[in-house]
Coordinates of N, CA, C and O in Angstrom, one line a residue:
X1 N 0.2 1.6 12.0 CA 0.4 3.0 11.6 C -0.9 3.7 11.6 O -1.9 3.2 11.2
X2 N -0.9 4.9 12.1 CA -2.1 5.7 12.1 C -2.3 6.3 10.8 O -1.3 6.6 10.1
X3 N -3.5 6.5 10.4 CA -3.8 7.0 9.0 C -4.8 8.2 9.2 O -5.8 8.1 9.9
X4 N -4.4 9.3 8.5 CA -5.2 10.5 8.6 C -5.6 11.0 7.2 O -4.8 11.6 6.6
X5 N -6.8 10.6 6.8 CA -7.2 11.0 5.4 C -7.3 12.5 5.2 O -7.3 13.0 4.1
X6 N -7.5 13.3 6.3 CA -7.6 14.7 6.2 C -6.3 15.4 5.8 O -6.2 16.6 5.5
X7 N -5.2 14.6 5.7 CA -3.9 15.1 5.4 C -3.7 15.2 3.9 O -2.6 15.4 3.4
X8 N -4.7 15.0 3.1 CA -4.6 15.0 1.6 C -4.2 16.4 1.2 O -4.6 17.4 1.8
X9 N -3.5 16.5 0.1 CA -3.1 17.7 -0.5 C -4.2 18.2 -1.4 O -4.9 17.4 -2.1
X10 N -4.4 19.5 -1.6 CA -5.4 20.0 -2.5 C -4.8 20.2 -3.9 O -5.5 20.5 -4.8
X11 N -3.5 20.1 -4.0 CA -2.9 20.3 -5.3 C -2.6 19.0 -5.9 O -2.4 18.0 -5.2
X12 N -2.5 18.9 -7.2 CA -2.2 17.6 -7.9 C -0.8 17.1 -7.4 O 0.1 17.8 -7.1
X13 N -0.8 15.7 -7.4 CA 0.4 15.1 -7.0 C 1.7 15.5 -7.7 O 2.8 15.5 -7.2
X14 N 1.6 15.8 -9.0 CA 2.7 16.1 -9.8 C 3.4 17.4 -9.4 O 4.5 17.7 -9.7
X15 N 2.7 18.2 -8.6 CA 3.2 19.5 -8.2 C 4.0 19.4 -6.9 O 4.6 20.3 -6.5
X16 N 4.0 18.2 -6.2 CA 4.6 18.1 -4.9 C 5.4 16.8 -4.8 O 5.0 15.8 -5.5
X17 N 6.4 16.8 -4.0 CA 7.1 15.6 -3.6 C 6.8 15.4 -2.2 O 6.7 16.3 -1.4
X18 N 6.7 14.1 -1.8 CA 6.4 13.8 -0.4 C 7.2 12.6 0.0 O 7.4 11.6 -0.7
X19 N 7.7 12.6 1.2 CA 8.4 11.5 1.8 C 7.6 11.0 3.0 O 7.3 11.8 3.9
X20 N 7.3 9.7 3.0 CA 6.5 9.2 4.1 C 7.4 8.1 4.8 O 7.9 7.2 4.1
X21 N 7.5 8.1 6.1 CA 8.2 7.1 6.8 C 7.1 6.2 7.5 O 6.2 6.8 8.2
X22 N 7.2 4.9 7.4 CA 6.2 4.1 8.0 C 6.9 2.9 8.7 O 7.8 2.3 8.1
X23 N 6.5 2.7 9.9 CA 7.0 1.6 10.7 C 6.3 0.3 10.2 O 5.0 0.3 10.4
X24 N 7.0 -0.7 9.7 CA 6.3 -1.9 9.2 C 6.5 -3.0 10.2 O 6.1 -4.2 9.9
X25 N 7.0 -2.8 11.3 CA 7.2 -3.8 12.4 C 6.1 -3.7 13.4 O 6.3 -3.3 14.5
X26 N 4.9 -3.9 13.0 CA 3.7 -3.7 13.8 C 3.3 -4.9 14.5 O 3.8 -6.0 14.4
X27 N 2.3 -4.7 15.3 CA 1.6 -5.8 16.1 C 0.9 -6.7 15.1 O 0.2 -6.3 14.2
X28 N 1.1 -8.0 15.3 CA 0.4 -9.0 14.4 C -1.1 -8.8 14.3 O -1.8 -9.0 13.3
X29 N -1.7 -8.3 15.5 CA -3.1 -8.0 15.5 C -3.5 -6.9 14.6 O -4.6 -6.8 14.0
X30 N -2.6 -5.9 14.4 CA -2.8 -4.8 13.5 C -2.9 -5.2 12.0 O -3.5 -4.5 11.2
X31 N -2.4 -6.4 11.7 CA -2.4 -6.9 10.3 C -3.8 -7.5 9.9 O -4.0 -7.7 8.8
X32 N -4.6 -7.7 10.9 CA -5.8 -8.4 10.7 C -6.7 -7.8 9.6 O -7.1 -8.6 8.7
X33 N -6.9 -6.5 9.6 CA -7.7 -5.9 8.5 C -6.9 -5.5 7.3 O -7.5 -5.1 6.3
X34 N -5.6 -5.4 7.4 CA -4.7 -4.9 6.4 C -4.8 -5.8 5.1 O -4.8 -5.3 4.0
X35 N -4.9 -7.1 5.3 CA -4.8 -8.0 4.1 C -6.1 -7.8 3.2 O -6.0 -8.1 2.0
X36 N -7.2 -7.2 3.8 CA -8.4 -7.0 3.0 C -8.2 -5.9 2.0 O -9.0 -5.9 1.0
X37 N -7.2 -5.1 2.1 CA -6.9 -4.0 1.1 C -6.1 -4.5 -0.1 O -6.0 -3.9 -1.1
X38 N -5.5 -5.7 0.1 CA -4.6 -6.2 -1.0 C -5.4 -7.0 -2.1 O -6.4 -7.6 -1.8
X39 N -4.9 -7.0 -3.3 CA -5.5 -7.8 -4.4 C -4.9 -9.2 -4.4 O -3.9 -9.4 -3.7
X40 N -5.5 -10.1 -5.1 CA -5.1 -11.5 -5.1 C -3.6 -11.7 -5.4 O -3.0 -12.5 -4.7
X41 N -3.1 -11.0 -6.5 CA -1.7 -11.3 -6.7 C -0.8 -10.8 -5.6 O 0.3 -11.5 -5.3
X42 N -1.2 -9.8 -4.8 CA -0.4 -9.4 -3.7 C -0.5 -10.4 -2.5 O 0.5 -10.7 -1.9
X43 N -1.7 -10.9 -2.3 CA -1.8 -11.9 -1.3 C -1.1 -13.2 -1.6 O -0.5 -13.8 -0.8
X44 N -1.0 -13.6 -2.9 CA -0.2 -14.7 -3.3 C 1.2 -14.5 -3.1 O 2.0 -15.4 -2.6
X45 N 1.7 -13.3 -3.4 CA 3.1 -12.9 -3.2 C 3.4 -13.0 -1.7 O 4.4 -13.5 -1.3
X46 N 2.5 -12.4 -0.9 CA 2.7 -12.5 0.6 C 2.8 -13.9 1.1 O 3.6 -14.2 2.0
X47 N 2.0 -14.8 0.6 CA 2.0 -16.2 1.0 C 3.3 -16.9 0.8 O 3.6 -17.9 1.4
X48 N 4.1 -16.4 -0.2 CA 5.4 -17.0 -0.5 C 6.5 -16.6 0.4 O 7.6 -17.2 0.4
X49 N 6.3 -15.7 1.3 CA 7.4 -15.3 2.3 C 7.5 -16.4 3.3 O 6.5 -16.9 3.8
X50 N 8.7 -16.8 3.6 CA 8.9 -17.9 4.5 C 8.7 -17.5 6.0 O 8.2 -18.2 6.8
X51 N 9.2 -16.3 6.3 CA 9.1 -15.8 7.7 C 7.8 -14.9 7.8 O 7.5 -14.1 7.0
X52 N 7.2 -15.1 9.0 CA 6.0 -14.3 9.3 C 6.3 -12.8 9.4 O 5.5 -12.0 8.9
X53 N 7.5 -12.5 9.9 CA 7.8 -11.1 10.0 C 7.9 -10.4 8.6 O 7.4 -9.3 8.4
X54 N 8.5 -11.1 7.6 CA 8.6 -10.6 6.3 C 7.2 -10.5 5.6 O 6.9 -9.5 4.9
X55 N 6.4 -11.5 5.8 CA 5.0 -11.4 5.3 C 4.3 -10.3 5.8 O 3.6 -9.5 5.1
X56 N 4.4 -10.0 7.1 CA 3.7 -8.9 7.8 C 4.2 -7.6 7.3 O 3.4 -6.7 7.0
X57 N 5.5 -7.4 7.1 CA 6.0 -6.2 6.5 C 5.5 -5.9 5.1 O 5.2 -4.8 4.8
X58 N 5.4 -7.0 4.3 CA 4.9 -6.8 3.0 C 3.5 -6.4 3.0 O 3.1 -5.4 2.3
X59 N 2.7 -7.0 3.8 CA 1.2 -6.7 3.8 C 1.1 -5.3 4.4 O 0.3 -4.5 3.8
X60 N 1.8 -5.0 5.5 CA 1.7 -3.6 6.0 C 2.1 -2.6 5.0 O 1.5 -1.5 4.9
X61 N 3.2 -2.8 4.3 CA 3.7 -1.9 3.3 C 2.8 -1.6 2.2 O 2.5 -0.5 1.8
X62 N 2.2 -2.7 1.6 CA 1.3 -2.5 0.5 C 0.0 -1.9 1.0 O -0.6 -1.0 0.3
X63 N -0.5 -2.2 2.2 CA -1.7 -1.6 2.7 C -1.5 -0.1 2.9 O -2.3 0.8 2.6
X64 N -0.3 0.3 3.5 CA 0.0 1.7 3.7 C 0.1 2.4 2.4 O -0.4 3.5 2.2
X65 N 0.8 1.8 1.4 CA 0.9 2.4 0.1 C -0.5 2.7 -0.5 O -0.8 3.7 -1.1
X66 N -1.4 1.7 -0.4 CA -2.7 1.8 -1.0 C -3.5 3.0 -0.3 O -4.2 3.7 -0.9
X67 N -3.4 3.1 1.0 CA -4.0 4.1 1.8 C -3.5 5.5 1.4 O -4.3 6.4 1.2
X68 N -2.2 5.6 1.3 CA -1.6 6.9 0.9 C -2.0 7.3 -0.5 O -2.5 8.5 -0.7
X69 N -1.9 6.4 -1.5 CA -2.3 6.7 -2.8 C -3.8 7.0 -3.0 O -4.2 7.9 -3.7
X70 N -4.6 6.2 -2.3 CA -6.0 6.3 -2.3 C -6.4 7.7 -1.8 O -7.3 8.4 -2.4
X71 N -5.8 8.2 -0.7 CA -6.2 9.5 -0.2 C -5.7 10.6 -1.2 O -6.5 11.6 -1.4
X72 N -4.6 10.5 -1.8 CA -4.2 11.5 -2.8 C -5.0 11.5 -4.0 O -5.3 12.5 -4.6
X73 N -5.4 10.3 -4.5 CA -6.3 10.2 -5.7 C -7.7 10.3 -5.4 O -8.6 10.3 -6.3
X74 N -8.1 10.4 -4.1 CA -9.5 10.5 -3.7 C -10.3 9.3 -4.1 O -11.4 9.4 -4.6
X75 N -9.7 8.1 -4.0 CA -10.4 6.8 -4.3 C -10.2 5.9 -3.1 O -9.3 6.1 -2.2
X76 N -11.0 4.9 -3.0 CA -10.8 3.9 -1.9 C -9.5 3.2 -2.1 O -9.0 2.9 -3.2
X77 N -8.8 2.9 -1.0 CA -7.5 2.2 -1.0 C -7.5 0.9 -1.8 O -6.6 0.6 -2.6
X78 N -8.6 0.2 -1.7 CA -8.8 -1.1 -2.4 C -8.9 -0.9 -3.9 O -8.6 -1.7 -4.7
X79 N -9.3 0.3 -4.4 CA -9.5 0.7 -5.8 C -8.2 1.1 -6.4 O -8.1 1.3 -7.7
X80 N -7.1 1.3 -5.7 CA -5.8 1.7 -6.2 C -5.3 0.5 -7.1 O -5.0 -0.5 -6.5
X81 N -5.1 0.8 -8.4 CA -4.6 -0.3 -9.3 C -3.1 -0.1 -9.4 O -2.6 0.8 -9.9
X82 N -2.4 -1.1 -8.8 CA -1.0 -1.1 -8.9 C -0.5 -2.2 -9.9 O -1.1 -3.3 -10.0
X83 N 0.6 -1.8 -10.6 CA 1.3 -2.8 -11.4 C 2.6 -3.0 -10.8 O 3.1 -2.2 -10.1
X84 N 3.2 -4.1 -11.2 CA 4.6 -4.5 -10.6 C 5.6 -4.4 -11.8 O 5.4 -5.0 -12.8
X85 N 6.6 -3.6 -11.6 CA 7.7 -3.5 -12.6 C 8.6 -4.7 -12.7 O 8.4 -5.6 -11.9
X86 N 9.5 -4.6 -13.6 CA 10.4 -5.8 -13.8 C 11.3 -6.1 -12.6 O 11.7 -7.3 -12.5
X87 N 11.5 -5.2 -11.7 CA 12.3 -5.5 -10.5 C 11.4 -5.6 -9.2 O 11.9 -5.5 -8.1
X88 N 10.1 -5.8 -9.4 CA 9.2 -6.0 -8.3 C 8.7 -4.8 -7.6 O 8.0 -4.9 -6.6
X89 N 9.0 -3.6 -8.2 CA 8.6 -2.3 -7.6 C 7.2 -2.0 -8.0 O 6.8 -2.1 -9.2
X90 N 6.3 -1.6 -7.0 CA 4.9 -1.2 -7.4 C 4.9 0.2 -8.1 O 5.7 1.0 -7.8
X91 N 3.9 0.4 -8.9 CA 3.7 1.6 -9.6 C 2.2 1.7 -9.9 O 1.5 0.7 -10.0
X92 N 1.7 3.0 -10.0 CA 0.3 3.2 -10.4 C 0.1 2.6 -11.8 O 0.9 2.8 -12.7
X93 N -1.1 2.0 -12.0 CA -1.5 1.6 -13.3 C -1.6 2.8 -14.2 O -2.0 3.9 -13.7
X94 N -1.3 2.6 -15.5 CA -1.4 3.8 -16.4 C -2.7 4.6 -16.4 O -2.7 5.8 -16.5
X95 N -3.8 4.0 -16.2 CA -5.1 4.7 -16.2 C -5.3 5.6 -15.0 O -6.1 6.5 -15.0
X96 N -4.4 5.4 -13.9 CA -4.5 6.3 -12.7 C -3.5 7.4 -12.7 O -3.5 8.2 -11.9
X97 N -2.6 7.4 -13.7 CA -1.5 8.4 -13.7 C -2.0 9.7 -14.2 O -2.8 9.9 -15.0

């Protein structure tokens, strides 16, 4: 997935809704640097996927989420603190909301 940090909005996130479509069926070579954006619990979760394709989609999805949120919050993608809800859905940590 291509990433354009200049696409950041100048208005606070609460004032806008955005829909982003991302293809998560990428080239395995493209995943090489993506895992570096994930935190240890995410890497542990990724390692539990039985199929390489599912593991790759998870890694690509979380890396994309971190890039998008990081650009909106104006912080590094690796600095985006995500918590996992009771049904496994990611959310921003309270201190970032």
